[in-house]
Structures are given as C-alpha cells and as structure tokens.
XYZ file of C-alpha atoms in Angstrom:
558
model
C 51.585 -16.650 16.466
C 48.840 -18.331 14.095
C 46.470 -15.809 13.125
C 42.568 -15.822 14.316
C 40.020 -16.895 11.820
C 37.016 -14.797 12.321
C 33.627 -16.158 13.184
C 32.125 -16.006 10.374
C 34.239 -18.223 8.249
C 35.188 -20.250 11.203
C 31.372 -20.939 11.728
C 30.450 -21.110 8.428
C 27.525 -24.072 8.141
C 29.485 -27.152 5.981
C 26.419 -29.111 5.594
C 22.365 -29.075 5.608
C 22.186 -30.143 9.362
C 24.377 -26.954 10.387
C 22.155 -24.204 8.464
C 20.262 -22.051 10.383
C 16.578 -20.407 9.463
C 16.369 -22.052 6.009
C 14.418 -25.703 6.873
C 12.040 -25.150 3.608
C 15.004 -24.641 1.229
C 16.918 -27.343 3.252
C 14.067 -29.958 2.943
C 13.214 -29.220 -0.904
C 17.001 -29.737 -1.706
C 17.563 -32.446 0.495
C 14.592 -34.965 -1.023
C 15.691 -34.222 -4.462
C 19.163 -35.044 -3.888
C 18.362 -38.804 -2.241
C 15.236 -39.325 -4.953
C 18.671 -38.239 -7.463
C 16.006 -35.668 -8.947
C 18.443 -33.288 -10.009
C 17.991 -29.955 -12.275
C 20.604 -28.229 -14.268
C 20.390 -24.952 -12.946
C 19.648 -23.513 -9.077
C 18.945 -19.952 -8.066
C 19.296 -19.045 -4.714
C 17.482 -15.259 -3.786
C 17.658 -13.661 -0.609
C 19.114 -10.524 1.139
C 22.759 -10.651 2.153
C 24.601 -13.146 4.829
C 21.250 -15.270 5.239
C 23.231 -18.228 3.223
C 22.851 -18.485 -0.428
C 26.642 -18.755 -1.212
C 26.946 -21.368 1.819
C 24.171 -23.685 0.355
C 25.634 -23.393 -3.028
C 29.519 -24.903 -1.662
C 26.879 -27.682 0.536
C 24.607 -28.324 -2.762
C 28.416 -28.624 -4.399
C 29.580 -31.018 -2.070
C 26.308 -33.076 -2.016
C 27.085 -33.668 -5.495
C 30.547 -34.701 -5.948
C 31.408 -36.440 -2.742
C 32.888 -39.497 -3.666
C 30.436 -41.483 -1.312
C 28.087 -40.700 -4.150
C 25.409 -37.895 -5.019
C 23.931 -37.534 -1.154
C 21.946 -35.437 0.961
C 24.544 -35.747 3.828
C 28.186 -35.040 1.955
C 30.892 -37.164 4.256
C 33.522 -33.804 4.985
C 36.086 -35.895 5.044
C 36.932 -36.864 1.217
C 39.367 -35.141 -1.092
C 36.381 -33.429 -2.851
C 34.660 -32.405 0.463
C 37.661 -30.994 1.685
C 38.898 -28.766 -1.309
C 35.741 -27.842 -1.645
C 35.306 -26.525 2.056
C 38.920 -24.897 1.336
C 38.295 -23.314 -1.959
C 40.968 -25.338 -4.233
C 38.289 -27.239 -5.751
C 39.520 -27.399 -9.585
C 35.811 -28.358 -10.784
C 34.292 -25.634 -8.908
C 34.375 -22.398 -9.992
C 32.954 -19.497 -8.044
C 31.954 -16.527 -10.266
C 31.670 -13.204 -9.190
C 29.320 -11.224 -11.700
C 29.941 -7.741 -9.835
C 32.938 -7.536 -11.617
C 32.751 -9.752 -14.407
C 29.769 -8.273 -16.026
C 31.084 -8.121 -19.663
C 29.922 -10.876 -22.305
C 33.322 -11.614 -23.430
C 34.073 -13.257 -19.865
C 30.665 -14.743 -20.110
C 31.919 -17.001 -23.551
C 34.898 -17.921 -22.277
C 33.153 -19.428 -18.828
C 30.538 -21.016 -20.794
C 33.612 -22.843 -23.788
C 35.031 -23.902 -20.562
C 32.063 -25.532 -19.396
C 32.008 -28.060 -22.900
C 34.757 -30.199 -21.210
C 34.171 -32.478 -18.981
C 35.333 -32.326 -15.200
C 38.568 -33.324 -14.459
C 38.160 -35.359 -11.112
C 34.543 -34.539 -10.084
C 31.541 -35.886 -10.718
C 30.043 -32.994 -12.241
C 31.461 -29.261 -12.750
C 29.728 -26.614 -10.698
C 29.250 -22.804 -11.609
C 28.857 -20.935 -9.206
C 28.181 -17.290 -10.089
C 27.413 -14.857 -7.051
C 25.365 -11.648 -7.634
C 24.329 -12.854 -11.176
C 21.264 -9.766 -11.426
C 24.874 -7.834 -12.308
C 25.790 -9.731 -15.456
C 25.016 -7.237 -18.575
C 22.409 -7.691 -21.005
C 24.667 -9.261 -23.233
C 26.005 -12.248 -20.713
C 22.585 -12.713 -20.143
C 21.581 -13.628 -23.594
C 25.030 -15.807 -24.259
C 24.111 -17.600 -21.353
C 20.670 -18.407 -21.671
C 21.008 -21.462 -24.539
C 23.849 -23.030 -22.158
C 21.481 -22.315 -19.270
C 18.442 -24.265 -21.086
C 20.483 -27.124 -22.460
C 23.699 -27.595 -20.486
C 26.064 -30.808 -21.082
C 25.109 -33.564 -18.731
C 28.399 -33.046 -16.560
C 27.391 -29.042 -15.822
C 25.195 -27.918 -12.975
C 24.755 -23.840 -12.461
C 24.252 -22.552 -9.370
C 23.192 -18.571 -9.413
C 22.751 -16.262 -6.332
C 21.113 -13.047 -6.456
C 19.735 -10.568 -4.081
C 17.755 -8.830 -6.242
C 15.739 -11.248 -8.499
C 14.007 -8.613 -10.150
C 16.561 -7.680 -12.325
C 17.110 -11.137 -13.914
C 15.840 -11.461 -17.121
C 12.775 -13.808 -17.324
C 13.861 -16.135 -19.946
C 16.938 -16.736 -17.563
C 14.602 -17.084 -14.313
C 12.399 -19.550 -16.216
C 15.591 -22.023 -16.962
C 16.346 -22.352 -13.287
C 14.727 -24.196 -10.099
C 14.392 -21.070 -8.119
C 14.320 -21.120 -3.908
C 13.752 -17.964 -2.087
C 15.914 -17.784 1.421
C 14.332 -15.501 4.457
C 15.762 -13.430 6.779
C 16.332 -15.393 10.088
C 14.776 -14.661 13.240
C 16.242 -12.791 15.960
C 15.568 -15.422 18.202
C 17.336 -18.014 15.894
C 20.255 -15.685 15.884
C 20.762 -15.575 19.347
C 20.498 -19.357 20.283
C 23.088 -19.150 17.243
C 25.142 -16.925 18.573
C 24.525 -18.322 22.250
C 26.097 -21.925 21.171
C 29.274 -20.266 19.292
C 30.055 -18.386 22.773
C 29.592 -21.528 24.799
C 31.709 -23.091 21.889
C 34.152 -20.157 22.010
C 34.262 -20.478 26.016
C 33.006 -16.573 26.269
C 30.312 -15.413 28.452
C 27.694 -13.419 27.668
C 23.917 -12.410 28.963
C 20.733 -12.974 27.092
C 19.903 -9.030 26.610
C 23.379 -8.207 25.190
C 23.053 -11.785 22.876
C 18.919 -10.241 21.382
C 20.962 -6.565 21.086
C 23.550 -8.500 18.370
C 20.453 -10.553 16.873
C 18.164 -7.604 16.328
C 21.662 -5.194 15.012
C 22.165 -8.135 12.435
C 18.599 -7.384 10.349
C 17.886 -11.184 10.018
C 21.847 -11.554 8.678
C 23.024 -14.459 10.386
C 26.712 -13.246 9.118
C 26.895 -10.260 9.756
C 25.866 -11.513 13.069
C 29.087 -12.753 13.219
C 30.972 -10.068 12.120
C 29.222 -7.923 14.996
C 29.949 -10.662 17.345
C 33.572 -10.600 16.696
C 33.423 -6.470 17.042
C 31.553 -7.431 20.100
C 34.171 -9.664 21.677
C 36.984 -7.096 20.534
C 35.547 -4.360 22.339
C 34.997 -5.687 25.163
C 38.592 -7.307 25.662
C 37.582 -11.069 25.370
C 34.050 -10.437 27.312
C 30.888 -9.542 26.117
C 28.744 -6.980 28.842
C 25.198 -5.337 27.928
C 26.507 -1.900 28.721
C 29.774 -2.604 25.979
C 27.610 -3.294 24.039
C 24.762 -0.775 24.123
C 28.236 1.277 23.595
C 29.436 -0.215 20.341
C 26.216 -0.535 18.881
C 25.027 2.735 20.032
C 21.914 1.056 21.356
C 19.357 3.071 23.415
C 19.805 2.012 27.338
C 16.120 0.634 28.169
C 15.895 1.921 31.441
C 15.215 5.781 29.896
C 12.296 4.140 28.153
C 11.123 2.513 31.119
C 11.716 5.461 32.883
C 9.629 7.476 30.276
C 6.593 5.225 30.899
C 6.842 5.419 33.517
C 6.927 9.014 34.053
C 4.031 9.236 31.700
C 1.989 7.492 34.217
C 2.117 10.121 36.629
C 1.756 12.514 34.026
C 5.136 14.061 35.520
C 6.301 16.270 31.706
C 8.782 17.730 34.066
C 10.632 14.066 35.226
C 10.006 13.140 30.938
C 11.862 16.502 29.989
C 14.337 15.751 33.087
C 15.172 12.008 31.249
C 15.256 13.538 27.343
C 17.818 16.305 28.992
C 19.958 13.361 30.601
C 19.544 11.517 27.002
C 21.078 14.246 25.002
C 23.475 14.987 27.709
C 24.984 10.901 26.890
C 24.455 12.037 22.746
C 21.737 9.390 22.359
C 20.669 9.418 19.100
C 16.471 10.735 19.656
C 15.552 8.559 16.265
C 17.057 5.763 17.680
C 15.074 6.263 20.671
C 11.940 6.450 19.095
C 12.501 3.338 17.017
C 13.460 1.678 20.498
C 10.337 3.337 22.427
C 8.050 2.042 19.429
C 9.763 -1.730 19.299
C 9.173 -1.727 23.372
C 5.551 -0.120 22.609
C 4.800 -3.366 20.033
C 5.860 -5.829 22.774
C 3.747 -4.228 25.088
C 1.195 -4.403 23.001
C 2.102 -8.335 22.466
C 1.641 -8.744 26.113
C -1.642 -7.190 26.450
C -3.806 -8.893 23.124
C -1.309 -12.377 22.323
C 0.413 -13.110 25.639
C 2.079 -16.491 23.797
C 3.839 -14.080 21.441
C 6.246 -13.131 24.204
C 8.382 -16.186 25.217
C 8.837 -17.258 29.367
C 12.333 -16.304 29.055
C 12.445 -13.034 27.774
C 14.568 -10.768 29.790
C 12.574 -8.347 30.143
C 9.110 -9.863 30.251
C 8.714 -8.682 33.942
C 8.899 -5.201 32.867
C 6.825 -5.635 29.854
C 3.913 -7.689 32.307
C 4.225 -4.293 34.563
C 3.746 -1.656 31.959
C 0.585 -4.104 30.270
C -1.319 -3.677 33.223
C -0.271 -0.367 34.062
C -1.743 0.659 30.540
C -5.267 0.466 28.758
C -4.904 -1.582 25.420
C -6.196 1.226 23.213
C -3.781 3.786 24.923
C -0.962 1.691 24.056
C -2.178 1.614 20.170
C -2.572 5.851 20.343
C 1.634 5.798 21.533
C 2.647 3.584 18.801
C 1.204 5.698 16.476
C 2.355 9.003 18.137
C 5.964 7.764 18.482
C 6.133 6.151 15.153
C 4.939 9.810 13.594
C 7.332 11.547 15.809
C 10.320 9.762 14.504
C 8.837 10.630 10.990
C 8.612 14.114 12.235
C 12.172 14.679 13.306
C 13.468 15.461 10.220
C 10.783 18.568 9.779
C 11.352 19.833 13.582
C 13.855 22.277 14.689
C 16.221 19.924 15.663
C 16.083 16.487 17.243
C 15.508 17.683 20.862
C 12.759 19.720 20.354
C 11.061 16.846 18.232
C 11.916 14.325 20.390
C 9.965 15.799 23.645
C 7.251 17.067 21.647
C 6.611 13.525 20.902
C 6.734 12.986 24.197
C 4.501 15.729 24.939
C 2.044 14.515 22.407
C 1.400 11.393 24.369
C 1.455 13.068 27.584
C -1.145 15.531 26.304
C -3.295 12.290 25.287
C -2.851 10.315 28.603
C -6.266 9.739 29.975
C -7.137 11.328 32.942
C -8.071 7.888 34.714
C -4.389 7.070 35.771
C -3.023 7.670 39.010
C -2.198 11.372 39.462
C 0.260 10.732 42.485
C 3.805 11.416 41.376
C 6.901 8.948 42.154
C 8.959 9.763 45.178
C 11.637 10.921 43.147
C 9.586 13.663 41.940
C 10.085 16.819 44.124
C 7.587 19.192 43.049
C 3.985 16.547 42.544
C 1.732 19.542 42.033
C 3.726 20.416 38.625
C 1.798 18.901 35.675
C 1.732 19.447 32.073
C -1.001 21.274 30.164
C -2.540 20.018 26.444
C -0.540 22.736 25.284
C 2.384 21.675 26.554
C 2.619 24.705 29.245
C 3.512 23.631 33.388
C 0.314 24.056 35.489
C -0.491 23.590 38.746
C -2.576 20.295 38.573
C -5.051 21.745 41.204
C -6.060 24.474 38.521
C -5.504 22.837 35.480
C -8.785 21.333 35.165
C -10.868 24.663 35.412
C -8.369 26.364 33.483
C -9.194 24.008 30.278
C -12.675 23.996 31.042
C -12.628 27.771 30.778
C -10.239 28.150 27.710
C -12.692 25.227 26.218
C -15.492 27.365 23.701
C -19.104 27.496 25.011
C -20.355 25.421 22.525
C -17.812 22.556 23.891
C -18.541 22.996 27.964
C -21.689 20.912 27.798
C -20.218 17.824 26.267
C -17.802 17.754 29.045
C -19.152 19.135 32.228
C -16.675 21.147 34.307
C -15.977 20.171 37.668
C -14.646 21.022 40.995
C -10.220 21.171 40.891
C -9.947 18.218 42.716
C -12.389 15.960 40.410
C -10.707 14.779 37.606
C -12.650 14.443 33.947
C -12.444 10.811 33.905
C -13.553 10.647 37.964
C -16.906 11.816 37.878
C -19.542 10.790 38.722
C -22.754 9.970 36.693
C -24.680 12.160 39.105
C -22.351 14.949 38.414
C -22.033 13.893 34.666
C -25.588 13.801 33.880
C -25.019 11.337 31.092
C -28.536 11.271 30.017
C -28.750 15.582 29.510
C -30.825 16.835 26.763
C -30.225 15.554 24.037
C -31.257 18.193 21.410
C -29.202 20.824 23.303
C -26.067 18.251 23.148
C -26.104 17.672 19.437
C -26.813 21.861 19.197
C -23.818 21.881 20.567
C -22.104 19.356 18.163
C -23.199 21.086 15.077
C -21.810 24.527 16.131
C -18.448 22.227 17.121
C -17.642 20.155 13.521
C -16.498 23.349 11.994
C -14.184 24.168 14.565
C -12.251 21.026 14.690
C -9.219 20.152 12.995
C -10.376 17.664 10.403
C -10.001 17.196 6.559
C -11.727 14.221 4.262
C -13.514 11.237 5.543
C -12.285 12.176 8.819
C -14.475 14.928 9.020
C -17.090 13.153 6.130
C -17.467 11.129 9.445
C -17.814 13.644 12.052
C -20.491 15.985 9.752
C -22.703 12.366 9.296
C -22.478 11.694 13.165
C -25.031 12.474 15.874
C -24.777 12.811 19.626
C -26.954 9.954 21.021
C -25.344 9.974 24.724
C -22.687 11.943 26.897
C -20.911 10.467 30.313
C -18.000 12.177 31.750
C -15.760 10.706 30.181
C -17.260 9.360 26.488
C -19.083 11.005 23.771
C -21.269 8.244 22.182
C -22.171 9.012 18.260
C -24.929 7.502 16.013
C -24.272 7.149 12.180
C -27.097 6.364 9.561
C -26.643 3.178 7.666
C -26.159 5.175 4.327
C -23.053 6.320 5.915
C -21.503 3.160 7.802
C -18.188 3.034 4.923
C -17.438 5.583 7.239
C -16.370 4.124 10.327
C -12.978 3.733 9.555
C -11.108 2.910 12.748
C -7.987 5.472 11.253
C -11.599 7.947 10.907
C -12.406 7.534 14.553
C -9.062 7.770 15.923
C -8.928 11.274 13.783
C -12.240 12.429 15.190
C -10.837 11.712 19.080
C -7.909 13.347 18.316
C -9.510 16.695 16.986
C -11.966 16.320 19.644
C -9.155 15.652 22.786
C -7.165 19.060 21.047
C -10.440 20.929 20.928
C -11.523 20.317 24.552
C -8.216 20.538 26.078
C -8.887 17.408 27.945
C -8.704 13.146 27.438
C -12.193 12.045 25.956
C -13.165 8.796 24.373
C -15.666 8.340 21.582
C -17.909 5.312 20.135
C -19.422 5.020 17.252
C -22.743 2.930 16.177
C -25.048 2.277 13.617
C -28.767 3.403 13.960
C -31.108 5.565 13.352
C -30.899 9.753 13.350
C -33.561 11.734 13.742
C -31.588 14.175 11.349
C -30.259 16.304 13.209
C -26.708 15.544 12.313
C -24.277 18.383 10.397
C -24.212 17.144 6.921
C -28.317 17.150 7.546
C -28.635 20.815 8.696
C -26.360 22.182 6.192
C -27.826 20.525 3.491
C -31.330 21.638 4.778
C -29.573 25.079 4.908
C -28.229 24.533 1.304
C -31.909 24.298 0.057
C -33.708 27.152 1.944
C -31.254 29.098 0.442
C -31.653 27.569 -3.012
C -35.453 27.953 -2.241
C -34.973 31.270 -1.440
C -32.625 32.067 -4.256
C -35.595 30.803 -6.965
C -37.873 33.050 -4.864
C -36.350 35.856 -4.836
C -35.655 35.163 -8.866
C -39.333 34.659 -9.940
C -40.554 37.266 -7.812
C -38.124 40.096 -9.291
C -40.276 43.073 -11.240
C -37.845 42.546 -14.239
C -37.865 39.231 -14.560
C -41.558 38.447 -14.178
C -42.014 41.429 -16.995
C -40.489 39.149 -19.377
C -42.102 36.097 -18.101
C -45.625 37.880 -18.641
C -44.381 39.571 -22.014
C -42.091 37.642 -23.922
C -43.235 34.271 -22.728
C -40.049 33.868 -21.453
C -38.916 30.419 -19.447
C -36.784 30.683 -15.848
C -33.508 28.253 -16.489
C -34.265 26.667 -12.534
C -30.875 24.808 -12.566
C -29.177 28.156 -13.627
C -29.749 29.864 -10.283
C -27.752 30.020 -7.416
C -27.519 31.353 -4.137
C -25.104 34.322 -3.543
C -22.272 33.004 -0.848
C-alpha cells in the first residue's frame, strides 16, 4: 500500500500563482525577474510556515528553468522537476541550525567558485541563517558582497535581528506576514473540496485561527484534524482535538449576564470545569467574541455576510451598550492576567465573571430566562446572593452618608437607572452635592492621575443615573479616557451601584478638592507663621537681637 503524503508537502505552493498571503513579496519578485533585474543575494524574514523556504525553491526554479530566467517557471522541465523533488545538483539547501561552525562555512563558499554543472546559475539556499556563528558570518560576508556571476544566495531567517548588519546590507531583503485567518480557511476550504472531505465553515476558522497566521502548520493541524475524526472533519471533533472552548457557554454567559442571573453564570463555570475546560482559554475566547462584538457595534463592514456566527454576534450588539462592551474587554482581558495570582483557576475565572456582573448597568432587563428557577436571586456588588427586591435599599444603606445624595435612594421596586427626573432631582443643590464630593475623593480607591483627576473635578450636575464633572482648563491633560474609566470604577465600588460619569471643560467656581485642600494647606501655613511671630520667645529676640524669622523655614505640625 503506497504511503500518504501529508498535506503539507502535498500542497506545498510550486509557483508564484499558488502562494497564499504574500502578493507584495510575490509582485516585487515577479517584475524583477521579467525586467531580468536580478540581485546576488535574497533574504526572506518571517515567522515559521508562512513560506520563506517555498519562495526560495519557486525564486530557484524561476531562475534555471530551461524556458529561460521567468516569472512563471514551466514545472515540467528536468530542472523544474528535480528541483520540486529535491535532487537538484546545483541547488543546495543549507541548514545553519546545525551547521553553524566557520569551517563548514569555507568549504560551502570554495564550492561556490565553480561554475554550475547543468544550471543556469547555482543557488544557496541556507535556512535559519541568524544561527550561523560569528565567524561564518564574517567568511561569508566578502562572497556575499562580490559573488561570481553564476552564484545567487538565498537566506531565510526568522529572526532578522540577529544578523549582522554588514551581512543584512549585502542582501535585497523582503519581509513575509503572517496570513489571515480568513485566507487560511478559503485555503484550507479548497484542499478539502480537492481532498473530497467535508467540512463546516466554524470547524474550517477553528483550524485557521489554531494555525497563528502559519499557513503550514495549518496543514499539519488539518491532517490531525482529518485523523481524528476518521476521514471527516465535525466542529465538536474538533473543539475536542484542539481543546477549543464550545461557544455556546460564552453565549450562554452573556447571556446570563443580561439578566444579571450570577447564579445561572456560576451554574455554566461549574458545568465548564465539570468538561476540564481550560478557564484561560475561556477568557481568551470570551475576549476574541467580546472584540467582534465590539466590531459589530462601531465598524459593521469589519464582520463579513458569511460569518457563522454573525447572527449571534448582531443579537448580543444590540442587546449591549457600546461602552459596556469596552468595560468587559477590559475586565476579561485583566482576569485572564489575574489567573495566575488567584487561588486557583475557578475561583479567578467567576470572579471575572462577577466583576462584570457587578458592573452591569442597572438599565437592562431584570426579568430572568425561563430556565432560571429562582428570578428573585440576584447578585450583590460584593458578590453576595440577594433578593433583588431588597438589594437596592440594602446598597443604598451600606453606601456612606456623604455618598446617598449623589445617588438618591429609591423605593425596592425602582431601579437606579429607572428613575425618574422628578424623583432624581437632577438639578439639587449644587454646593451641598460637591460638599459631598470633597468628603468622597479620599475615600475612593484611586492612586496617580486617576485620582490627580478626581481631586481637580467638580460636581456641576447629578441625574439618577450620571454624575456630570467640570475640570478647569489648567487641568484638561487630565482627561485621560484610562483616568475616567478609573474614576467610574472607584466610584461604581464606592456606591455599591452602576453609575456613569462625564467629564467637561469649564469653569469652577473653586470649590473642587485639590482647591480646598490647598486653601487648607495655607491657613495652616498662615497659621503656622502666626503662631511663630507671635511666640514670647521668639519676638524677644526679634526686639533684642535684631533677629530675622527664616519664613520658608516654617511649617505646619501634621
């Protein structure tokens, strides 16, 4: 029985037209090869299985096909054909992993005086040249500047920045990119048709995005794929080989975060560890579903027609505010960071998702799914179960006195973000408001600009559901968006409940923190010179020894 070639040689691009993701290197190579602008020496850069090698054996063939030096090499001459089966005696492939030492170096570059022995030109190809020792380098670099006319090098690398300068400067250099998912797929979607295996578009974008922009080792997965799942490819084998987080718990999640049900949340994070999903995998999944979300609701065109699950992602971008979306991306992208420091993966896992159910505005609808026995349970800020009924006077009343005039309490069955402007009183006393605000700044959880920002900010207007703040102009660096997000957060931990903040530019009538304690600050200084120059002691030397009070030298006592 003959034996299988795997896909990735077996699909291995064997000229320009066939390579996938690289048109600029393509082009570039392409219009110097029909102009017959050739250079001695090619480097080819890129991360691994994204093509370098491949366009070096093309670039190889281009050159010596005995239809002549072309863009298009025939395939079908002696010198296409050896070279596409590596018996090529004029090319030699080089790999400088393990052939790092100068001596081998020499005896490649003596060989390269004589001329070819039935090609047009002798090609060196030398693979993972950023290897070669400092020594190779520097017996290669006058060969590399002034090769014999019948010598073209071809170097690959995948780190550049350990080649030597003086050898980068002697070659043409072209930098390959990753390739797309999306390339990778309608890749990988042609070799199945090719292949005569089925397989659906969400289990095709799971081996696109598991390949890292590697259209090889998209292959390689692909053939794992098609081994595992006896000859067919299915989404659930292979969720299962790739370890891949099922989407529905994420939709599920959202979804459950909605109706504010933490009980249904801990209820799907409990099934999760049950199946030994992996919770950092979930989080990266949960903040790659969060992005496309996000996609959907600011640059619709970024998500194509026939995504698979654009429905879903349509859904979830109306069912969200734009700015809530931005707060869950950040608190699931900190949570995965957090993993490592928590107790153990379970524990940070739901307290991630507790985090975002703790900042879920208050707006949303508060009717549970049907699948949800118990719709009165609800989750505190604190992360405690609460009846919903009580929970709002329960944070009003755990909220300090100096906090229960920004946010007016209300009956149980008003919620925060419900109110109404009559209730509210949006346009309260002022004075009383910002009284209020300067006894609050200390209190909050805030260190640097953060709370630079909130000491420089004054209350200029309260609804029931948004604190508005005024900043002078002296101050406007300030109003960092990463500043304001800070301030809501302390401010959402410190009530207990969702509130929104804006910030302008205008005019204060001084009455902001940073005003009143530096007015503080200088009563006391004032106070502290007072008490100085009116001491018995010290005005006895004043009046007798002519003595001089230092004013810079004194100081209040903390």
């Amino acid at each position: 029985m003959p034996q299988t070639q795997v896909l990735a040689r077996k699909w291995r691009p064997k000229s320009f037209s066939e390579l996938i993701g690289q048109d600029h290197v393509v082009r570039a190579l392409t219009n110097a090869l029909e102009q017959q602008r050739l250079h001695h020496a090619y480097l080819f850069t890129g991360t691994r299985g994204i093509g370098k090698t491949t366009i070096a054996r093309i670039l190889a063939k281009a050159l010596n096909c005995r239809t002549g030096i072309t863009s298009s090499p025939c395939g079908i001459c002696s010198a296409c054909t050896e070279i596409d089966a590596g018996r090529f005696v004029d090319l030699l492939e080089v790999d400088a992993a393990s052939n790092t030492q100068v001596e081998k170096m020499r005896e490649l570059l003596e060989n390269a005086l004589y001329a070819p022995t039935t090609a047009r030109y002798k090609i060196y190809i030398i693979d993972e040249v950023h290897m070669l020792s400092k020594s190779a380098f520097n017996a290669m670099l006058k060969t590399l500047e002034e090769p014999p006319e019948h010598v073209k090098f071809i170097l690959a690398t995948t780190d550049p920045q350990r080649i030597p300068v003086t050898v980068l400067s002697r070659c043409l250099q072209f930098n390959l990119k990753q390739i797309p998912p999306a390339l990778i797929a309608a890749h990988l979607k042609h070799v199945l048709e090719q292949e005569q295996i089925s397989c659906d578009a969400i289990s095709l974008q799971l081996l696109a995005r598991a390949a890292q922009g590697s259209l090889r080792d998209a292959l390689s997965i692909l053939d794992q794929a098609i081994s595992f799942g006896g000859g067919t490819i299915e989404e659930a084998g292979v969720r299962d080989m790739l370890g891949a987080i099922d989407q529905s718990y994420l939709y599920e999640l959202l979804d459950a975060l909605t109706h504010k049900d933490g009980a249904r949340m801990l209820a799907i994070a409990d099934a999760m560890e049950s199946r030994s999903v992996s919770f950092d995998a979930a989080l990266q999944d949960l903040g790659s579903l969060l992005h496309r979300i996000a996609l959907v609701q600011i640059v619709r065109p970024a998500i194509a027609e026939d995504t698979p699950e654009r429905e879903h992602l349509l859904a979830l971008a109306k069912t969200f505010a734009a700015e809530d979306i931005q707060l869950f991306y950040q608190i699931a992208i900190h949570g995965r960071g957090d993993l490592g420091r928590a107790p153990d993966e379970y524990a940070g896992f739901t307290m991630t998702l507790m985090r975002m159910l703790a900042f879920m505005p208050e707006e949303f609808p508060q009717t549970p799914p049907p699948s949800t026995p118990a719709p009165a349970a609800a989750i505190n800020a604190d992360g405690s179960a609460a009846d919903r009924g009580r929970g709002t006077d329960a944070q009003v009343k755990s909220a300090p006195p100096s906090a229960t005039s920004l946010v007016t309490a209300k009956p149980a069955a008003t919620s925060a973000w419900m109110e109404t402007p009559a209730v509210a009183k949006p346009d309260a006393d002022t004075s009383l408001l910002s009284s209020d605000w300067i006894v609050m700044v200390p209190e909050l959880k805030l260190s640097g600009l953060a709370k630079m920002l909130a000491q420089h900010s004054e209350v200029k207007h309260v609804a029931s559901n948004e604190i508005e703040f005024c900043v002078p102009e002296t101050q406007k660096h300030l109003l960092d968006k990463d500043y304001q997000a800070r301030v809501q957060a302390a401010l959402r931990a410190h009530l207990g409940k969702p509130v929104r903040v804006k910030f302008s530019v205008g005019m204060v009538t001084g009455m902001t923190p940073a005003e009143l304690e530096n007015r503080a600050k200088q009563e006391r200084q004032s106070q502290a010179i007072t008490a100085v120059e009116s001491d018995p002691f010290v005005r006895e030397l004043v009046e007798q020894f002519d003595a001089k009070i230092n004013i810079s030298s004194i100081k209040p006592i903390q």
